[in-house]
Amino acid sequence: MERIYLDNNATTIVDPAVRDAMEPFFCHMYGNPNSLHSFGIEVRPYLHQAMEQLYTGINAADDDDIVINSCATEGNNTVILGFYFNLLKDTRKKHIITTQLEHPCIRESCRYLETHGVKVTYLAPDRDGMITAEAVRGAITDQTALVSVMWANNETGLILPIKEIAEVCRERGVYLHTDAVQAIGKIKVDVQEVPVDFLTFSAHKFHGPKGVGGLYIRNGVSLPPLLHGGEQMGGRRAGTVDVPGMVAMGKAMELANQHLAFEQTEVRRLRDKLEDALLKIDDVLVVGRRELRTPNTVYVSIRGVEGEALIWDLNQNGIAASTGSACASESLEASPILTAIGADKELAHTGVRLSLSRFTTEQEIDFTIYTISKAVMRLRQLSTSY
């Protein structure tokens, strides 16, 4: 049976060109780049090239920092916990603003800081699933040290107004962090146009390998390291550099930006075709206006069809999808975003996320439409509430 992968917000296939770029650094050029001998020296130009690709990819200035790490979870923890030691612990600024939409690594880091006396405000999305700049403005106080708002939501694909939020934070003298994991490779990410202070990303979300990510830090912003040890990454993150991962992430970033126009046209066309077919089914809710979402994502609720049951039917037919965040996929709680936008309790348990990539084909979408239509008919016949 042919398998179809529509869970690209969870992780992505490694682009073959990325795999080829990293392959030499496993068994041929495997030296530690900090070594003084030829094995280490020969890999350094490739690291410089990878950093150039990353800086260009998000339009970072030469004086800004990009710290290579293991993943966005590490980057997000570095920012949130770093602020505790840098600004919150010994000053009157003991307030962080974030949202109910954030990835668990943001939410759990903030909850940990709450046990140390930090006050955290968790902004709820409005009826459109959005966090507005005005909501952020209204939550900022004289004690606010940091605002952390994701650029694009992992469940719905909704693109949050980060530029407007950044302007509010600058007006009030508050640092802004954004988790851009779901934005890079889908929409333009430019840290000159959108002046965030911190930005996190992870290679495996844009067709790079798992286990490598990055943290952007604007020039002049102080942040203590999460990992202490050697002087790698300018002392901002200790540990031997993952050379194959870093090279691969640089290549993946370059390719992601080269394919942005394809994402906005062909991937969006296939997403809209799938979405239009879903909306022809009675009692279906798609969260968020499509023009406000990343071009690859549909988050759909179908009344009378449990999300887990539909995922099971899809999986039986070789189609991979999810009920929301991959990091919370074992949770059977109602979707927070569906609850926030006013969906009733029954509908809030039916959310299914379908996320495409530039490797998704028309034939795969056609088969998915056919399979979902059959599954909905079968599951509604079994439902005691529909």
XYZ file of C-alpha atoms in Angstrom:
386
model
C 0.000 0.000 0.000
C 1.290 3.462 -0.922
C 1.643 5.705 2.101
C 0.665 9.390 2.153
C 2.212 11.820 4.623
C 0.015 14.750 5.653
C 1.558 15.466 9.051
C 4.248 17.915 7.955
C 3.663 20.286 10.878
C 4.955 17.471 13.109
C 8.061 16.756 11.060
C 9.135 16.633 7.414
C 11.012 14.354 5.082
C 14.656 15.315 4.686
C 15.123 16.826 1.239
C 17.458 14.526 -0.748
C 19.675 17.534 -1.508
C 19.996 18.147 2.249
C 20.881 14.508 2.866
C 23.569 14.709 0.187
C 24.988 17.908 1.712
C 25.438 16.366 5.159
C 26.636 12.890 4.113
C 30.387 13.687 3.724
C 30.624 14.861 7.340
C 29.910 11.482 8.878
C 32.786 9.351 7.576
C 35.046 11.543 5.420
C 35.274 15.020 6.983
C 34.486 14.069 10.556
C 36.928 16.230 12.507
C 35.996 18.407 15.470
C 35.950 21.968 14.062
C 37.674 23.235 17.226
C 40.698 21.016 16.602
C 43.917 22.585 15.318
C 44.839 19.714 12.988
C 43.758 19.294 9.365
C 40.756 17.125 10.228
C 39.225 20.013 12.137
C 40.447 22.816 9.895
C 38.980 21.297 6.717
C 35.372 21.410 7.987
C 35.378 25.049 9.113
C 34.592 26.595 5.701
C 31.443 24.460 5.541
C 30.306 25.744 8.935
C 30.880 29.313 7.789
C 28.825 28.605 4.681
C 26.013 27.083 6.772
C 25.939 30.128 9.055
C 25.794 32.398 6.010
C 22.802 30.417 4.708
C 21.029 30.767 8.058
C 21.739 34.494 8.390
C 20.539 35.071 4.834
C 17.503 32.861 5.390
C 16.048 35.077 8.119
C 17.852 38.275 7.024
C 19.823 38.572 10.266
C 22.385 41.374 10.537
C 26.085 40.536 10.764
C 26.198 41.713 14.392
C 23.283 39.510 15.425
C 23.847 35.999 16.783
C 22.464 32.679 15.635
C 23.206 29.959 18.177
C 23.125 26.396 16.860
C 21.487 23.969 19.282
C 19.622 20.666 19.346
C 16.084 21.873 18.617
C 13.554 24.650 19.155
C 12.647 23.182 22.547
C 16.187 23.892 23.712
C 16.112 27.362 22.171
C 12.782 28.202 23.779
C 13.987 26.975 27.169
C 17.168 29.019 26.761
C 15.124 32.197 26.316
C 12.474 31.582 28.976
C 14.819 30.253 31.672
C 17.566 32.690 30.687
C 15.247 35.560 31.451
C 14.713 34.248 34.945
C 18.425 34.501 35.717
C 19.021 37.610 33.642
C 16.127 39.920 34.446
C 13.499 38.311 36.622
C 15.396 36.836 39.557
C 16.931 39.980 41.046
C 14.767 42.823 39.715
C 11.223 44.029 40.079
C 10.445 42.767 36.568
C 8.915 39.402 37.354
C 6.252 39.145 34.652
C 6.138 37.187 31.378
C 3.349 37.309 28.807
C 2.709 34.327 26.558
C -0.352 32.655 25.026
C -2.522 29.596 25.432
C -1.543 28.594 21.895
C 2.167 28.013 22.541
C 4.081 24.779 22.143
C 4.328 22.738 25.386
C 8.031 23.653 25.773
C 6.999 27.306 26.218
C 4.033 26.568 28.458
C 5.929 24.159 30.701
C 8.942 26.477 31.010
C 6.633 29.272 32.096
C 4.836 27.023 34.569
C 8.207 26.077 36.040
C 9.068 29.751 36.530
C 5.739 30.288 38.254
C 6.982 27.960 41.003
C 9.837 30.454 41.480
C 7.606 33.463 41.939
C 7.363 34.663 38.340
C 3.948 35.902 37.248
C 2.867 34.609 33.832
C -0.070 35.864 31.788
C -1.442 33.344 29.267
C -3.370 35.255 26.618
C -6.374 33.453 25.141
C -7.050 33.577 21.405
C -10.044 35.542 20.173
C -12.991 34.007 18.307
C -10.873 33.945 15.139
C -8.122 31.964 16.890
C -5.768 34.981 16.907
C -3.686 36.835 19.492
C -3.907 40.535 18.700
C -1.344 43.248 19.303
C -3.939 45.091 21.377
C -4.328 42.057 23.649
C -0.551 42.095 24.207
C -0.587 45.846 24.829
C -3.324 45.453 27.421
C -1.384 42.760 29.289
C 1.949 44.604 29.536
C 2.726 46.165 32.915
C 5.744 47.950 34.354
C 6.939 44.561 35.616
C 6.804 42.804 32.244
C 10.222 41.578 31.106
C 9.360 39.331 28.154
C 6.585 38.576 25.680
C 6.669 35.189 23.915
C 4.224 34.669 21.027
C 4.560 32.069 18.271
C 4.773 33.301 14.662
C 2.441 30.631 13.240
C 0.279 28.158 15.113
C 1.172 24.485 14.820
C -2.441 23.258 14.980
C -4.323 25.713 12.784
C -1.576 27.303 10.699
C -2.894 30.735 11.685
C -0.213 33.405 11.225
C -0.118 35.717 14.234
C 0.506 39.485 13.814
C 4.105 39.353 15.029
C 5.117 42.604 13.338
C 2.393 44.564 15.149
C 3.184 42.776 18.431
C 6.877 43.654 17.965
C 5.967 47.318 17.553
C 3.960 47.248 20.793
C 6.847 45.591 22.655
C 9.324 48.197 21.379
C 7.026 51.027 22.440
C 6.848 49.585 25.959
C 10.532 48.567 26.207
C 9.750 44.860 26.544
C 11.723 42.043 24.906
C 9.904 39.859 22.356
C 10.565 36.201 21.612
C 8.822 34.285 18.832
C 8.779 30.567 18.183
C 9.028 30.543 14.367
C 9.133 26.770 13.982
C 5.949 26.643 11.892
C 6.727 29.788 9.877
C 10.109 29.136 8.264
C 9.737 27.424 4.906
C 6.076 28.384 4.617
C 6.094 32.190 4.747
C 8.718 34.935 4.612
C 10.592 35.377 7.900
C 12.645 38.574 8.038
C 14.002 39.795 11.373
C 14.764 43.235 9.937
C 11.193 43.723 8.810
C 9.812 42.154 11.993
C 12.160 43.297 14.793
C 11.927 40.453 17.304
C 14.675 40.084 19.917
C 14.718 36.273 19.931
C 13.547 33.736 17.362
C 13.708 29.944 17.470
C 13.572 27.386 14.669
C 14.146 23.672 14.098
C 15.564 22.092 10.948
C 13.240 19.101 10.835
C 10.242 21.378 10.240
C 11.629 22.593 6.902
C 13.020 19.386 5.370
C 16.213 19.214 7.408
C 17.241 16.500 9.898
C 15.979 16.078 13.431
C 18.232 17.031 16.330
C 19.458 20.441 15.174
C 17.926 23.898 15.519
C 18.768 27.528 15.992
C 18.200 30.504 18.275
C 18.439 34.005 16.821
C 19.484 36.730 19.291
C 19.379 40.369 18.230
C 22.609 42.337 18.622
C 22.973 43.959 22.032
C 20.608 41.595 23.839
C 22.113 39.770 26.808
C 21.132 36.177 27.534
C 23.003 33.645 29.696
C 23.656 30.182 28.233
C 21.461 27.259 29.160
C 24.409 24.851 28.742
C 27.733 25.745 30.376
C 31.090 24.328 29.386
C 33.303 25.152 26.411
C 33.354 28.365 24.411
C 31.477 27.072 21.381
C 28.967 29.471 19.806
C 30.803 32.409 21.325
C 30.147 31.061 24.824
C 26.379 31.138 24.306
C 25.953 27.354 24.025
C 28.581 24.832 25.127
C 29.076 21.508 23.375
C 30.809 20.202 20.271
C 29.116 21.503 17.153
C 26.987 19.017 15.222
C 28.756 19.549 11.900
C 26.528 17.363 9.665
C 23.399 18.797 11.275
C 24.584 22.380 10.956
C 25.542 21.937 7.302
C 22.209 20.238 6.619
C 20.202 22.958 8.376
C 21.940 25.661 6.367
C 21.144 23.850 3.117
C 17.553 23.201 4.218
C 17.085 26.887 5.073
C 18.427 27.923 1.668
C 16.115 25.497 -0.139
C 13.140 26.488 1.997
C 13.490 30.098 0.926
C 13.986 29.111 -2.701
C 10.683 27.221 -2.566
C 8.597 29.921 -0.851
C 6.871 30.892 -4.113
C 6.001 27.215 -4.700
C 4.551 27.014 -1.183
C 2.380 30.062 -1.838
C 1.094 28.762 -5.180
C 1.173 24.991 -5.655
C 1.080 23.849 -2.014
C -1.655 26.409 -1.312
C -3.621 25.195 -4.358
C -3.544 21.598 -3.137
C -4.427 22.692 0.409
C -7.400 24.672 -0.901
C -8.543 21.749 -3.042
C -8.541 19.513 0.031
C -10.240 22.163 2.145
C -12.952 22.820 -0.456
C -13.747 19.109 -0.560
C -13.984 18.933 3.234
C -16.324 21.922 3.355
C -18.755 20.109 1.046
C -19.391 17.655 3.885
C -22.252 18.687 6.186
C -21.436 20.012 9.684
C -17.756 20.733 9.085
C -15.720 23.519 10.678
C -12.334 24.638 9.321
C -10.526 26.873 11.807
C -9.261 30.208 10.532
C -9.693 32.056 7.257
C -7.389 30.446 4.696
C -5.735 33.721 3.725
C -4.588 34.119 7.348
C -3.013 30.661 7.526
C 0.226 29.117 6.379
C -0.357 27.700 2.899
C -0.036 24.063 3.920
C -2.403 23.624 6.878
C -6.059 22.636 7.351
C -7.433 22.146 10.851
C -10.879 20.610 10.510
C -13.593 19.429 12.872
C -16.346 17.156 11.591
C -19.392 16.826 13.824
C -20.161 13.244 14.761
C -16.616 12.068 13.990
C -14.080 11.755 16.806
C -10.671 13.019 15.762
C -8.900 9.867 16.969
C -11.360 7.668 15.064
C -10.789 9.551 11.824
C -7.013 9.362 12.333
C -7.381 5.602 12.760
C -9.336 5.244 9.512
C -6.825 7.391 7.644
C -3.919 5.381 9.035
C -5.580 2.136 7.974
C -5.535 3.538 4.453
C -1.896 4.615 4.646
C -2.566 8.320 5.310
C -0.733 10.073 8.143
C -2.453 13.013 9.850
C -2.778 14.147 13.473
C -5.165 15.541 16.039
C -3.043 18.657 16.634
C 0.387 19.137 18.166
C 2.573 16.047 17.756
C 4.030 16.679 21.220
C 0.542 16.379 22.721
C -0.807 13.668 20.416
C -1.437 11.215 23.264
C -3.665 13.686 25.093
C -7.413 13.103 24.795
C -8.318 16.562 26.079
C -10.442 18.861 23.956
C -8.461 21.091 21.616
C -7.644 24.364 23.453
C -7.985 26.400 20.281
C -11.357 24.884 19.359
C -12.562 25.584 22.884
C -11.224 29.146 22.683
C -13.044 29.970 19.448
C -16.341 28.847 20.947
C -16.760 25.329 19.568
C -19.077 23.209 21.720
C -17.672 20.323 23.739
C -18.526 17.677 21.154
C -16.977 19.579 18.253
C -13.890 20.451 20.325
C -12.980 16.743 20.460
C -13.095 16.263 16.701
C -10.161 18.364 15.465
C -7.875 16.814 12.844
C -4.850 18.550 11.319
C -3.824 17.889 7.733
C -0.524 19.527 6.796
C 1.050 19.354 3.344
C 4.568 19.972 2.052
C 6.241 20.720 -1.249
C 6.542 16.942 -1.730
C 2.746 16.395 -1.550
C 1.193 15.373 -4.876
C -2.197 15.909 -6.511
C -2.845 12.166 -6.554
C -2.256 11.995 -2.796
C -4.775 14.767 -2.184
C -7.354 13.097 -4.438
C -7.013 9.806 -2.556
C -7.190 11.608 0.797
C -10.439 13.351 -0.207
C -11.930 10.004 -1.254
C -10.781 8.281 1.952
C -12.060 11.003 4.293
C -15.463 11.026 2.583
C -15.798 7.262 3.078
C -14.539 7.433 6.666
C -16.963 10.211 7.649
C -19.906 8.234 6.256
C -18.836 5.110 8.169
C -18.096 6.829 11.461
C -21.281 8.878 11.471
C -23.298 5.691 11.002
C -21.632 4.360 14.173
C -22.093 7.579 16.146
C -24.704 7.646 18.919
C -24.790 11.439 18.998
C -25.013 12.377 15.312
